[in-house]
């Protein structure tokens, strides 16, 4: 374990970050940040996650707060623009928050929307960004994914389809039937065995996220074993979590693709002033929250109690794993 529970709870700030657009079905992002002896960490497991899954997110936050970051191999990380499932007319406004980005990740397969909506959004992005990838979050069946791959590449290529279907077996089927590379996200970060997707020949690219995998150390270990290119992405992190993810990406020996670490632009307010991309890249640097922002963004007392109890339970899960 990185810390005793009492020490950890003394260092926790729980905040609610208002968002510019709905993302993952939410407009306010609740999370906790930890003022640790080695730096700041973040615990932001989504509210619907059970304690066993959320515990890995706490482990990541504790690692960042209580251990020094890994040694960097690069000082800047190229990032992709992230385009939520917005109408095409709103795309230029979203892209303006990612100056210099040459790659965009576009959300598709949004509940209540159609493939035609996805195509229109992708085409609006292509008008400004040369390299486009799409993320379905497992929202398609295999036939739907195959049809979508054809429709979305009718007017131009895609860098890859991210998590077109929910299961590893389905990803493998899609990969055999389409010419577009397939990337795996949930099939890695939510899997008991993160390497199963590679053994099944189900993906060409691995999307790795620090928090769900349990920290930068775990991410680097998986990257070393996975034998396919890696993209480091955020889990709708605050500036603190983005800082941890940038540090993890900076330490990898190989990084061929733009990373999904520009999501700070999705927040109206954050715990620290977000770094602005320069020529499509973010600097690798430690992030220290602004005390005034922490106070202004603090959740009501009942929500803080909810998060503190969750941290207690997740800390117990980590303690049990360590035995």
PDB file of C-alpha atoms in Angstrom:
ATOM      1  CA  UNK A   1       0.000   0.000   0.000  1.00  0.00           C
ATOM      2  CA  UNK A   2       1.124   3.558  -0.682  1.00  0.00           C
ATOM      3  CA  UNK A   3      -0.464   5.211   2.372  1.00  0.00           C
ATOM      4  CA  UNK A   4      -2.446   4.618   5.522  1.00  0.00           C
ATOM      5  CA  UNK A   5      -6.127   5.463   5.266  1.00  0.00           C
ATOM      6  CA  UNK A   6      -5.916   8.222   7.873  1.00  0.00           C
ATOM      7  CA  UNK A   7      -3.030   9.932   6.081  1.00  0.00           C
ATOM      8  CA  UNK A   8      -4.824   9.648   2.754  1.00  0.00           C
ATOM      9  CA  UNK A   9      -8.105  11.121   4.007  1.00  0.00           C
ATOM     10  CA  UNK A  10      -6.260  14.131   5.410  1.00  0.00           C
ATOM     11  CA  UNK A  11      -5.000  14.897   1.890  1.00  0.00           C
ATOM     12  CA  UNK A  12      -8.228  14.543  -0.145  1.00  0.00           C
ATOM     13  CA  UNK A  13     -10.109  17.336  -1.914  1.00  0.00           C
ATOM     14  CA  UNK A  14     -13.380  16.434  -3.683  1.00  0.00           C
ATOM     15  CA  UNK A  15     -14.446  18.689  -6.535  1.00  0.00           C
ATOM     16  CA  UNK A  16     -17.112  18.973  -9.239  1.00  0.00           C
ATOM     17  CA  UNK A  17     -15.917  20.230 -12.619  1.00  0.00           C
ATOM     18  CA  UNK A  18     -18.583  21.729 -14.924  1.00  0.00           C
ATOM     19  CA  UNK A  19     -18.308  20.607 -18.549  1.00  0.00           C
ATOM     20  CA  UNK A  20     -18.802  22.525 -21.789  1.00  0.00           C
ATOM     21  CA  UNK A  21     -20.733  19.704 -23.456  1.00  0.00           C
ATOM     22  CA  UNK A  22     -22.280  16.432 -22.380  1.00  0.00           C
ATOM     23  CA  UNK A  23     -19.654  13.669 -22.427  1.00  0.00           C
ATOM     24  CA  UNK A  24     -20.238  10.073 -21.372  1.00  0.00           C
ATOM     25  CA  UNK A  25     -23.748  11.201 -20.476  1.00  0.00           C
ATOM     26  CA  UNK A  26     -22.608  13.709 -17.835  1.00  0.00           C
ATOM     27  CA  UNK A  27     -22.293  17.493 -17.638  1.00  0.00           C
ATOM     28  CA  UNK A  28     -20.455  17.665 -14.292  1.00  0.00           C
ATOM     29  CA  UNK A  29     -17.376  15.574 -13.484  1.00  0.00           C
ATOM     30  CA  UNK A  30     -16.939  14.689  -9.811  1.00  0.00           C
ATOM     31  CA  UNK A  31     -13.554  13.447  -8.652  1.00  0.00           C
ATOM     32  CA  UNK A  32     -11.060  13.618  -5.807  1.00  0.00           C
ATOM     33  CA  UNK A  33      -7.513  14.950  -5.897  1.00  0.00           C
ATOM     34  CA  UNK A  34      -4.859  13.960  -3.365  1.00  0.00           C
ATOM     35  CA  UNK A  35      -2.156  16.323  -2.073  1.00  0.00           C
ATOM     36  CA  UNK A  36       0.614  13.774  -1.577  1.00  0.00           C
ATOM     37  CA  UNK A  37       4.228  13.965  -0.446  1.00  0.00           C
ATOM     38  CA  UNK A  38       5.477  13.238  -3.998  1.00  0.00           C
ATOM     39  CA  UNK A  39       2.918  15.362  -5.868  1.00  0.00           C
ATOM     40  CA  UNK A  40      -0.773  15.407  -6.647  1.00  0.00           C
ATOM     41  CA  UNK A  41      -2.808  12.338  -7.528  1.00  0.00           C
ATOM     42  CA  UNK A  42      -6.370  11.881  -8.736  1.00  0.00           C
ATOM     43  CA  UNK A  43      -9.152   9.415  -7.915  1.00  0.00           C
ATOM     44  CA  UNK A  44     -11.929   9.814 -10.450  1.00  0.00           C
ATOM     45  CA  UNK A  45     -13.576   6.439 -10.973  1.00  0.00           C
ATOM     46  CA  UNK A  46     -16.960   7.093 -12.579  1.00  0.00           C
ATOM     47  CA  UNK A  47     -19.875   7.041 -10.184  1.00  0.00           C
ATOM     48  CA  UNK A  48     -21.410   3.835 -11.528  1.00  0.00           C
ATOM     49  CA  UNK A  49     -18.244   1.752 -11.054  1.00  0.00           C
ATOM     50  CA  UNK A  50     -18.251  -0.771  -8.221  1.00  0.00           C
ATOM     51  CA  UNK A  51     -15.573  -0.739  -5.541  1.00  0.00           C
ATOM     52  CA  UNK A  52     -13.481  -3.495  -7.108  1.00  0.00           C
ATOM     53  CA  UNK A  53     -13.147  -1.606 -10.395  1.00  0.00           C
ATOM     54  CA  UNK A  54     -12.804   1.767  -8.705  1.00  0.00           C
ATOM     55  CA  UNK A  55      -9.985   0.516  -6.470  1.00  0.00           C
ATOM     56  CA  UNK A  56      -7.585   0.433  -9.427  1.00  0.00           C
ATOM     57  CA  UNK A  57      -8.317   4.132 -10.013  1.00  0.00           C
ATOM     58  CA  UNK A  58      -7.485   4.822  -6.372  1.00  0.00           C
ATOM     59  CA  UNK A  59      -4.208   2.889  -6.760  1.00  0.00           C
ATOM     60  CA  UNK A  60      -3.293   5.171  -9.666  1.00  0.00           C
ATOM     61  CA  UNK A  61      -4.024   8.273  -7.621  1.00  0.00           C
ATOM     62  CA  UNK A  62      -2.002   6.978  -4.690  1.00  0.00           C
ATOM     63  CA  UNK A  63       0.964   6.143  -6.906  1.00  0.00           C
ATOM     64  CA  UNK A  64       1.005   9.672  -8.326  1.00  0.00           C
ATOM     65  CA  UNK A  65       0.668  11.246  -4.877  1.00  0.00           C
ATOM     66  CA  UNK A  66       3.145   9.083  -2.994  1.00  0.00           C
ATOM     67  CA  UNK A  67       5.774   8.053  -5.571  1.00  0.00           C
ATOM     68  CA  UNK A  68       7.915  10.132  -7.932  1.00  0.00           C
ATOM     69  CA  UNK A  69       6.872  10.066 -11.600  1.00  0.00           C
ATOM     70  CA  UNK A  70       8.716   7.790 -14.043  1.00  0.00           C
ATOM     71  CA  UNK A  71      11.812   9.118 -15.799  1.00  0.00           C
ATOM     72  CA  UNK A  72      10.759  10.943 -18.974  1.00  0.00           C
ATOM     73  CA  UNK A  73      12.051  10.164 -22.480  1.00  0.00           C
ATOM     74  CA  UNK A  74      10.347  13.185 -24.096  1.00  0.00           C
ATOM     75  CA  UNK A  75       9.281  16.672 -23.019  1.00  0.00           C
ATOM     76  CA  UNK A  76       6.116  17.084 -25.105  1.00  0.00           C
ATOM     77  CA  UNK A  77       3.296  14.737 -26.114  1.00  0.00           C
ATOM     78  CA  UNK A  78       1.324  15.128 -29.347  1.00  0.00           C
ATOM     79  CA  UNK A  79      -2.405  15.042 -28.589  1.00  0.00           C
ATOM     80  CA  UNK A  80      -5.596  14.471 -30.522  1.00  0.00           C
ATOM     81  CA  UNK A  81      -8.600  16.762 -30.470  1.00  0.00           C
ATOM     82  CA  UNK A  82     -11.588  15.078 -28.823  1.00  0.00           C
ATOM     83  CA  UNK A  83     -14.952  15.681 -30.465  1.00  0.00           C
ATOM     84  CA  UNK A  84     -18.023  14.591 -28.455  1.00  0.00           C
ATOM     85  CA  UNK A  85     -21.242  13.537 -30.189  1.00  0.00           C
ATOM     86  CA  UNK A  86     -22.115  17.112 -31.106  1.00  0.00           C
ATOM     87  CA  UNK A  87     -23.964  18.374 -34.214  1.00  0.00           C
ATOM     88  CA  UNK A  88     -21.676  19.146 -37.199  1.00  0.00           C
ATOM     89  CA  UNK A  89     -22.265  22.880 -36.783  1.00  0.00           C
ATOM     90  CA  UNK A  90     -20.657  22.725 -33.330  1.00  0.00           C
ATOM     91  CA  UNK A  91     -17.493  20.955 -34.529  1.00  0.00           C
ATOM     92  CA  UNK A  92     -15.451  24.114 -35.330  1.00  0.00           C
ATOM     93  CA  UNK A  93     -16.104  25.431 -31.802  1.00  0.00           C
ATOM     94  CA  UNK A  94     -14.853  22.158 -30.299  1.00  0.00           C
ATOM     95  CA  UNK A  95     -11.764  21.961 -32.524  1.00  0.00           C
ATOM     96  CA  UNK A  96     -10.811  25.532 -31.625  1.00  0.00           C
ATOM     97  CA  UNK A  97      -9.937  24.254 -28.150  1.00  0.00           C
ATOM     98  CA  UNK A  98      -7.151  22.075 -29.622  1.00  0.00           C
ATOM     99  CA  UNK A  99      -4.866  24.498 -31.483  1.00  0.00           C
ATOM    100  CA  UNK A 100      -2.421  22.799 -33.807  1.00  0.00           C
ATOM    101  CA  UNK A 101      -3.886  19.311 -33.409  1.00  0.00           C
ATOM    102  CA  UNK A 102      -3.396  17.190 -36.517  1.00  0.00           C
ATOM    103  CA  UNK A 103      -5.432  14.248 -35.233  1.00  0.00           C
ATOM    104  CA  UNK A 104      -9.023  14.165 -33.957  1.00  0.00           C
ATOM    105  CA  UNK A 105     -10.930  11.457 -32.118  1.00  0.00           C
ATOM    106  CA  UNK A 106     -14.636  11.625 -32.873  1.00  0.00           C
ATOM    107  CA  UNK A 107     -17.261  10.007 -30.663  1.00  0.00           C
ATOM    108  CA  UNK A 108     -19.713   7.836 -32.596  1.00  0.00           C
ATOM    109  CA  UNK A 109     -22.465   5.297 -31.806  1.00  0.00           C
ATOM    110  CA  UNK A 110     -24.053   7.682 -29.323  1.00  0.00           C
ATOM    111  CA  UNK A 111     -27.410   6.365 -28.026  1.00  0.00           C
ATOM    112  CA  UNK A 112     -30.255   8.133 -29.799  1.00  0.00           C
ATOM    113  CA  UNK A 113     -28.144   9.080 -32.807  1.00  0.00           C
ATOM    114  CA  UNK A 114     -27.787   7.447 -36.237  1.00  0.00           C
ATOM    115  CA  UNK A 115     -24.915   6.410 -38.471  1.00  0.00           C
ATOM    116  CA  UNK A 116     -25.808   9.364 -40.688  1.00  0.00           C
ATOM    117  CA  UNK A 117     -25.206  11.633 -37.678  1.00  0.00           C
ATOM    118  CA  UNK A 118     -21.791  10.017 -37.194  1.00  0.00           C
ATOM    119  CA  UNK A 119     -20.847  10.440 -40.849  1.00  0.00           C
ATOM    120  CA  UNK A 120     -21.859  14.105 -40.819  1.00  0.00           C
ATOM    121  CA  UNK A 121     -19.813  14.757 -37.668  1.00  0.00           C
ATOM    122  CA  UNK A 122     -16.749  12.980 -39.066  1.00  0.00           C
ATOM    123  CA  UNK A 123     -16.969  14.891 -42.331  1.00  0.00           C
ATOM    124  CA  UNK A 124     -17.194  18.167 -40.423  1.00  0.00           C
ATOM    125  CA  UNK A 125     -13.998  17.221 -38.577  1.00  0.00           C
ATOM    126  CA  UNK A 126     -12.237  16.150 -41.780  1.00  0.00           C
ATOM    127  CA  UNK A 127     -12.771  19.638 -43.155  1.00  0.00           C
ATOM    128  CA  UNK A 128     -10.213  20.903 -40.587  1.00  0.00           C
ATOM    129  CA  UNK A 129      -8.151  17.961 -39.316  1.00  0.00           C
ATOM    130  CA  UNK A 130      -6.116  15.639 -41.572  1.00  0.00           C
ATOM    131  CA  UNK A 131      -6.138  12.493 -39.398  1.00  0.00           C
ATOM    132  CA  UNK A 132      -9.399  11.199 -37.925  1.00  0.00           C
ATOM    133  CA  UNK A 133     -10.053   8.288 -35.579  1.00  0.00           C
ATOM    134  CA  UNK A 134     -13.464   7.335 -34.181  1.00  0.00           C
ATOM    135  CA  UNK A 135     -14.498   5.867 -30.830  1.00  0.00           C
ATOM    136  CA  UNK A 136     -17.690   3.803 -30.500  1.00  0.00           C
ATOM    137  CA  UNK A 137     -17.189   2.766 -26.846  1.00  0.00           C
ATOM    138  CA  UNK A 138     -18.397  -0.746 -27.719  1.00  0.00           C
ATOM    139  CA  UNK A 139     -21.700   0.570 -29.002  1.00  0.00           C
ATOM    140  CA  UNK A 140     -22.035  -1.448 -32.223  1.00  0.00           C
ATOM    141  CA  UNK A 141     -22.754  -5.040 -33.125  1.00  0.00           C
ATOM    142  CA  UNK A 142     -20.343  -6.659 -35.576  1.00  0.00           C
ATOM    143  CA  UNK A 143     -22.604  -6.009 -38.623  1.00  0.00           C
ATOM    144  CA  UNK A 144     -23.152  -2.417 -37.493  1.00  0.00           C
ATOM    145  CA  UNK A 145     -19.403  -1.886 -37.067  1.00  0.00           C
ATOM    146  CA  UNK A 146     -18.661  -3.271 -40.521  1.00  0.00           C
ATOM    147  CA  UNK A 147     -21.332  -1.048 -42.077  1.00  0.00           C
ATOM    148  CA  UNK A 148     -20.067   1.956 -40.120  1.00  0.00           C
ATOM    149  CA  UNK A 149     -16.476   1.360 -41.233  1.00  0.00           C
ATOM    150  CA  UNK A 150     -17.599   1.473 -44.847  1.00  0.00           C
ATOM    151  CA  UNK A 151     -19.766   4.559 -44.401  1.00  0.00           C
ATOM    152  CA  UNK A 152     -17.191   6.478 -42.395  1.00  0.00           C
ATOM    153  CA  UNK A 153     -14.407   5.818 -44.919  1.00  0.00           C
ATOM    154  CA  UNK A 154     -16.442   6.584 -48.039  1.00  0.00           C
ATOM    155  CA  UNK A 155     -15.032  10.111 -48.220  1.00  0.00           C
ATOM    156  CA  UNK A 156     -11.660   9.552 -46.578  1.00  0.00           C
ATOM    157  CA  UNK A 157      -9.574   7.206 -44.424  1.00  0.00           C
ATOM    158  CA  UNK A 158      -9.764   6.587 -40.688  1.00  0.00           C
ATOM    159  CA  UNK A 159      -6.673   6.129 -38.548  1.00  0.00           C
ATOM    160  CA  UNK A 160      -8.572   3.490 -36.575  1.00  0.00           C
ATOM    161  CA  UNK A 161     -11.904   2.378 -35.119  1.00  0.00           C
ATOM    162  CA  UNK A 162     -11.667   2.455 -31.322  1.00  0.00           C
ATOM    163  CA  UNK A 163     -13.623  -0.238 -29.469  1.00  0.00           C
ATOM    164  CA  UNK A 164     -16.264  -0.718 -32.175  1.00  0.00           C
ATOM    165  CA  UNK A 165     -17.858  -3.619 -30.256  1.00  0.00           C
ATOM    166  CA  UNK A 166     -17.966  -4.676 -26.631  1.00  0.00           C
ATOM    167  CA  UNK A 167     -16.166  -8.032 -26.575  1.00  0.00           C
ATOM    168  CA  UNK A 168     -12.756  -9.277 -27.660  1.00  0.00           C
ATOM    169  CA  UNK A 169     -14.354 -11.918 -29.886  1.00  0.00           C
ATOM    170  CA  UNK A 170     -16.396  -9.243 -31.648  1.00  0.00           C
ATOM    171  CA  UNK A 171     -13.338  -7.026 -32.131  1.00  0.00           C
ATOM    172  CA  UNK A 172     -11.547  -9.945 -33.763  1.00  0.00           C
ATOM    173  CA  UNK A 173     -14.488 -10.481 -36.120  1.00  0.00           C
ATOM    174  CA  UNK A 174     -14.590  -6.816 -37.092  1.00  0.00           C
ATOM    175  CA  UNK A 175     -10.836  -6.747 -37.645  1.00  0.00           C
ATOM    176  CA  UNK A 176     -11.117  -9.650 -40.099  1.00  0.00           C
ATOM    177  CA  UNK A 177     -13.880  -7.932 -42.080  1.00  0.00           C
ATOM    178  CA  UNK A 178     -12.715  -4.313 -42.417  1.00  0.00           C
ATOM    179  CA  UNK A 179      -9.645  -2.614 -43.818  1.00  0.00           C
ATOM    180  CA  UNK A 180      -9.604   0.015 -41.054  1.00  0.00           C
ATOM    181  CA  UNK A 181      -7.272  -0.722 -38.107  1.00  0.00           C
ATOM    182  CA  UNK A 182      -9.068  -1.619 -34.861  1.00  0.00           C
ATOM    183  CA  UNK A 183      -8.093  -0.173 -31.481  1.00  0.00           C
ATOM    184  CA  UNK A 184      -9.016  -1.682 -28.117  1.00  0.00           C
ATOM    185  CA  UNK A 185      -9.834   0.401 -25.048  1.00  0.00           C
ATOM    186  CA  UNK A 186     -12.455  -1.140 -22.746  1.00  0.00           C
ATOM    187  CA  UNK A 187     -11.309  -4.618 -23.812  1.00  0.00           C
ATOM    188  CA  UNK A 188      -7.989  -3.819 -22.148  1.00  0.00           C
ATOM    189  CA  UNK A 189      -8.789  -1.550 -19.198  1.00  0.00           C
ATOM    190  CA  UNK A 190     -11.894  -3.445 -18.078  1.00  0.00           C
ATOM    191  CA  UNK A 191     -10.498  -6.937 -18.680  1.00  0.00           C
ATOM    192  CA  UNK A 192      -9.238  -9.327 -16.031  1.00  0.00           C
ATOM    193  CA  UNK A 193      -6.493 -10.145 -18.544  1.00  0.00           C
ATOM    194  CA  UNK A 194      -5.469  -6.988 -20.460  1.00  0.00           C
ATOM    195  CA  UNK A 195      -3.329  -9.030 -22.872  1.00  0.00           C
ATOM    196  CA  UNK A 196      -6.188 -11.261 -24.048  1.00  0.00           C
ATOM    197  CA  UNK A 197      -7.031  -8.838 -26.849  1.00  0.00           C
ATOM    198  CA  UNK A 198      -3.577  -9.278 -28.377  1.00  0.00           C
ATOM    199  CA  UNK A 199      -3.586 -13.060 -28.105  1.00  0.00           C
ATOM    200  CA  UNK A 200      -6.937 -13.068 -29.898  1.00  0.00           C
ATOM    201  CA  UNK A 201      -5.502 -10.906 -32.733  1.00  0.00           C
ATOM    202  CA  UNK A 202      -8.383  -8.538 -32.029  1.00  0.00           C
ATOM    203  CA  UNK A 203      -6.636  -5.150 -32.214  1.00  0.00           C
ATOM    204  CA  UNK A 204      -3.986  -3.204 -34.102  1.00  0.00           C
ATOM    205  CA  UNK A 205      -3.656  -0.453 -31.486  1.00  0.00           C
ATOM    206  CA  UNK A 206      -3.939  -0.479 -27.675  1.00  0.00           C
ATOM    207  CA  UNK A 207      -5.537   2.505 -25.936  1.00  0.00           C
ATOM    208  CA  UNK A 208      -4.138   2.617 -22.394  1.00  0.00           C
ATOM    209  CA  UNK A 209      -5.387   4.812 -19.554  1.00  0.00           C
ATOM    210  CA  UNK A 210      -3.404   5.368 -16.374  1.00  0.00           C
ATOM    211  CA  UNK A 211      -6.259   5.489 -13.871  1.00  0.00           C
ATOM    212  CA  UNK A 212      -8.235   2.350 -14.846  1.00  0.00           C
ATOM    213  CA  UNK A 213      -5.035   0.317 -15.162  1.00  0.00           C
ATOM    214  CA  UNK A 214      -3.872   1.239 -11.657  1.00  0.00           C
ATOM    215  CA  UNK A 215      -1.105   3.753 -12.368  1.00  0.00           C
ATOM    216  CA  UNK A 216       1.822   4.620 -14.588  1.00  0.00           C
ATOM    217  CA  UNK A 217       3.801   1.562 -13.505  1.00  0.00           C
ATOM    218  CA  UNK A 218       1.036  -0.839 -14.493  1.00  0.00           C
ATOM    219  CA  UNK A 219       0.533   1.001 -17.784  1.00  0.00           C
ATOM    220  CA  UNK A 220       4.218   0.756 -18.675  1.00  0.00           C
ATOM    221  CA  UNK A 221       4.273  -2.946 -17.840  1.00  0.00           C
ATOM    222  CA  UNK A 222       1.289  -3.620 -20.096  1.00  0.00           C
ATOM    223  CA  UNK A 223       2.770  -1.479 -22.878  1.00  0.00           C
ATOM    224  CA  UNK A 224       5.973  -3.510 -22.704  1.00  0.00           C
ATOM    225  CA  UNK A 225       4.070  -6.779 -23.151  1.00  0.00           C
ATOM    226  CA  UNK A 226       1.360  -5.830 -25.583  1.00  0.00           C
ATOM    227  CA  UNK A 227       3.438  -5.866 -28.815  1.00  0.00           C
ATOM    228  CA  UNK A 228       1.186  -3.415 -30.711  1.00  0.00           C
ATOM    229  CA  UNK A 229       1.367   0.397 -30.843  1.00  0.00           C
ATOM    230  CA  UNK A 230       0.041   2.232 -27.789  1.00  0.00           C
ATOM    231  CA  UNK A 231      -2.040   5.391 -27.432  1.00  0.00           C
ATOM    232  CA  UNK A 232      -2.175   6.879 -23.917  1.00  0.00           C
ATOM    233  CA  UNK A 233      -5.567   8.439 -23.292  1.00  0.00           C
ATOM    234  CA  UNK A 234      -7.396  10.190 -20.483  1.00  0.00           C
ATOM    235  CA  UNK A 235     -10.410   8.987 -18.544  1.00  0.00           C
ATOM    236  CA  UNK A 236     -12.009  12.444 -18.472  1.00  0.00           C
ATOM    237  CA  UNK A 237      -9.311  13.483 -16.004  1.00  0.00           C
ATOM    238  CA  UNK A 238      -8.776  16.818 -14.332  1.00  0.00           C
ATOM    239  CA  UNK A 239      -5.530  18.712 -14.923  1.00  0.00           C
ATOM    240  CA  UNK A 240      -3.987  16.539 -12.199  1.00  0.00           C
ATOM    241  CA  UNK A 241      -4.876  13.291 -13.919  1.00  0.00           C
ATOM    242  CA  UNK A 242      -3.786  14.647 -17.290  1.00  0.00           C
ATOM    243  CA  UNK A 243      -0.430  15.513 -15.747  1.00  0.00           C
ATOM    244  CA  UNK A 244      -0.021  11.939 -14.517  1.00  0.00           C
ATOM    245  CA  UNK A 245      -0.980  10.545 -17.920  1.00  0.00           C
ATOM    246  CA  UNK A 246       1.453  12.853 -19.732  1.00  0.00           C
ATOM    247  CA  UNK A 247       4.208  11.647 -17.417  1.00  0.00           C
ATOM    248  CA  UNK A 248       3.312   8.028 -18.177  1.00  0.00           C
ATOM    249  CA  UNK A 249       3.286   8.689 -21.924  1.00  0.00           C
ATOM    250  CA  UNK A 250       6.608  10.550 -21.699  1.00  0.00           C
ATOM    251  CA  UNK A 251       8.258   7.508 -20.114  1.00  0.00           C
ATOM    252  CA  UNK A 252       7.291   4.997 -22.807  1.00  0.00           C
ATOM    253  CA  UNK A 253      10.111   3.880 -25.113  1.00  0.00           C
ATOM    254  CA  UNK A 254       7.821   4.022 -28.169  1.00  0.00           C
ATOM    255  CA  UNK A 255       4.936   6.380 -28.883  1.00  0.00           C
ATOM    256  CA  UNK A 256       3.891   6.479 -32.532  1.00  0.00           C
ATOM    257  CA  UNK A 257       0.415   8.019 -32.314  1.00  0.00           C
ATOM    258  CA  UNK A 258      -1.056  11.225 -30.923  1.00  0.00           C
ATOM    259  CA  UNK A 259      -2.410  10.648 -27.422  1.00  0.00           C
ATOM    260  CA  UNK A 260      -5.897  11.364 -26.115  1.00  0.00           C
ATOM    261  CA  UNK A 261      -4.758  13.754 -23.408  1.00  0.00           C
ATOM    262  CA  UNK A 262      -6.288  17.013 -24.544  1.00  0.00           C
ATOM    263  CA  UNK A 263      -9.621  16.538 -22.802  1.00  0.00           C
ATOM    264  CA  UNK A 264      -9.012  19.401 -20.366  1.00  0.00           C
ATOM    265  CA  UNK A 265     -10.694  21.618 -22.942  1.00  0.00           C
ATOM    266  CA  UNK A 266     -13.977  19.847 -22.227  1.00  0.00           C
ATOM    267  CA  UNK A 267     -14.164  21.508 -18.782  1.00  0.00           C
ATOM    268  CA  UNK A 268     -15.420  25.014 -18.107  1.00  0.00           C
ATOM    269  CA  UNK A 269     -13.420  25.050 -14.867  1.00  0.00           C
ATOM    270  CA  UNK A 270     -10.562  22.839 -13.668  1.00  0.00           C
ATOM    271  CA  UNK A 271      -8.483  22.511 -10.508  1.00  0.00           C
ATOM    272  CA  UNK A 272      -5.510  24.157 -12.240  1.00  0.00           C
ATOM    273  CA  UNK A 273      -5.086  26.298 -15.308  1.00  0.00           C
ATOM    274  CA  UNK A 274      -4.996  23.744 -18.134  1.00  0.00           C
ATOM    275  CA  UNK A 275      -1.971  23.695 -20.389  1.00  0.00           C
ATOM    276  CA  UNK A 276      -2.763  24.966 -23.877  1.00  0.00           C
ATOM    277  CA  UNK A 277      -1.539  22.773 -26.728  1.00  0.00           C
ATOM    278  CA  UNK A 278       1.273  24.323 -28.732  1.00  0.00           C
ATOM    279  CA  UNK A 279       1.590  23.016 -32.274  1.00  0.00           C
ATOM    280  CA  UNK A 280      -0.670  20.126 -31.273  1.00  0.00           C
ATOM    281  CA  UNK A 281       1.400  19.017 -28.255  1.00  0.00           C
ATOM    282  CA  UNK A 282       1.258  19.387 -24.465  1.00  0.00           C
ATOM    283  CA  UNK A 283       4.288  19.848 -22.203  1.00  0.00           C
ATOM    284  CA  UNK A 284       5.138  17.193 -19.633  1.00  0.00           C
ATOM    285  CA  UNK A 285       5.067  18.952 -16.268  1.00  0.00           C
ATOM    286  CA  UNK A 286       3.940  18.557 -12.682  1.00  0.00           C
ATOM    287  CA  UNK A 287       0.506  20.005 -11.950  1.00  0.00           C
ATOM    288  CA  UNK A 288      -0.316  21.782  -8.677  1.00  0.00           C
ATOM    289  CA  UNK A 289      -3.975  22.734  -8.132  1.00  0.00           C
ATOM    290  CA  UNK A 290      -4.865  26.303  -7.293  1.00  0.00           C
ATOM    291  CA  UNK A 291      -6.182  26.476  -3.691  1.00  0.00           C
ATOM    292  CA  UNK A 292      -8.794  29.042  -4.734  1.00  0.00           C
ATOM    293  CA  UNK A 293     -10.062  26.732  -7.462  1.00  0.00           C
ATOM    294  CA  UNK A 294     -10.194  23.787  -5.062  1.00  0.00           C
ATOM    295  CA  UNK A 295     -12.326  25.849  -2.707  1.00  0.00           C
ATOM    296  CA  UNK A 296     -14.621  27.192  -5.428  1.00  0.00           C
ATOM    297  CA  UNK A 297     -15.139  23.772  -7.031  1.00  0.00           C
ATOM    298  CA  UNK A 298     -15.584  21.822  -3.778  1.00  0.00           C
ATOM    299  CA  UNK A 299     -18.633  19.556  -3.706  1.00  0.00           C
ATOM    300  CA  UNK A 300     -21.383  19.933  -1.078  1.00  0.00           C
ATOM    301  CA  UNK A 301     -20.834  18.196   2.247  1.00  0.00           C
ATOM    302  CA  UNK A 302     -23.051  15.204   1.439  1.00  0.00           C
ATOM    303  CA  UNK A 303     -21.136  14.514  -1.802  1.00  0.00           C
ATOM    304  CA  UNK A 304     -17.826  14.772   0.007  1.00  0.00           C
ATOM    305  CA  UNK A 305     -19.066  12.216   2.535  1.00  0.00           C
ATOM    306  CA  UNK A 306     -20.050   9.919  -0.363  1.00  0.00           C
ATOM    307  CA  UNK A 307     -16.563  10.130  -1.847  1.00  0.00           C
ATOM    308  CA  UNK A 308     -14.815   9.696   1.507  1.00  0.00           C
ATOM    309  CA  UNK A 309     -16.802   6.512   2.178  1.00  0.00           C
ATOM    310  CA  UNK A 310     -15.982   5.291  -1.310  1.00  0.00           C
ATOM    311  CA  UNK A 311     -12.285   5.933  -0.707  1.00  0.00           C
ATOM    312  CA  UNK A 312     -12.507   3.976   2.562  1.00  0.00           C
ATOM    313  CA  UNK A 313     -14.019   0.989   0.744  1.00  0.00           C
ATOM    314  CA  UNK A 314     -11.599   1.126  -2.161  1.00  0.00           C
ATOM    315  CA  UNK A 315      -8.634   1.459   0.194  1.00  0.00           C
ATOM    316  CA  UNK A 316      -9.845  -1.721   1.907  1.00  0.00           C
ATOM    317  CA  UNK A 317      -9.998  -3.472  -1.475  1.00  0.00           C
ATOM    318  CA  UNK A 318      -6.390  -2.458  -2.185  1.00  0.00           C
ATOM    319  CA  UNK A 319      -5.310  -3.625   1.269  1.00  0.00           C
ATOM    320  CA  UNK A 320      -6.921  -7.013   0.649  1.00  0.00           C
ATOM    321  CA  UNK A 321      -5.173  -7.291  -2.731  1.00  0.00           C
ATOM    322  CA  UNK A 322      -1.832  -6.585  -1.087  1.00  0.00           C
ATOM    323  CA  UNK A 323      -2.136  -9.411   1.425  1.00  0.00           C
TER     324      UNK A 323
END
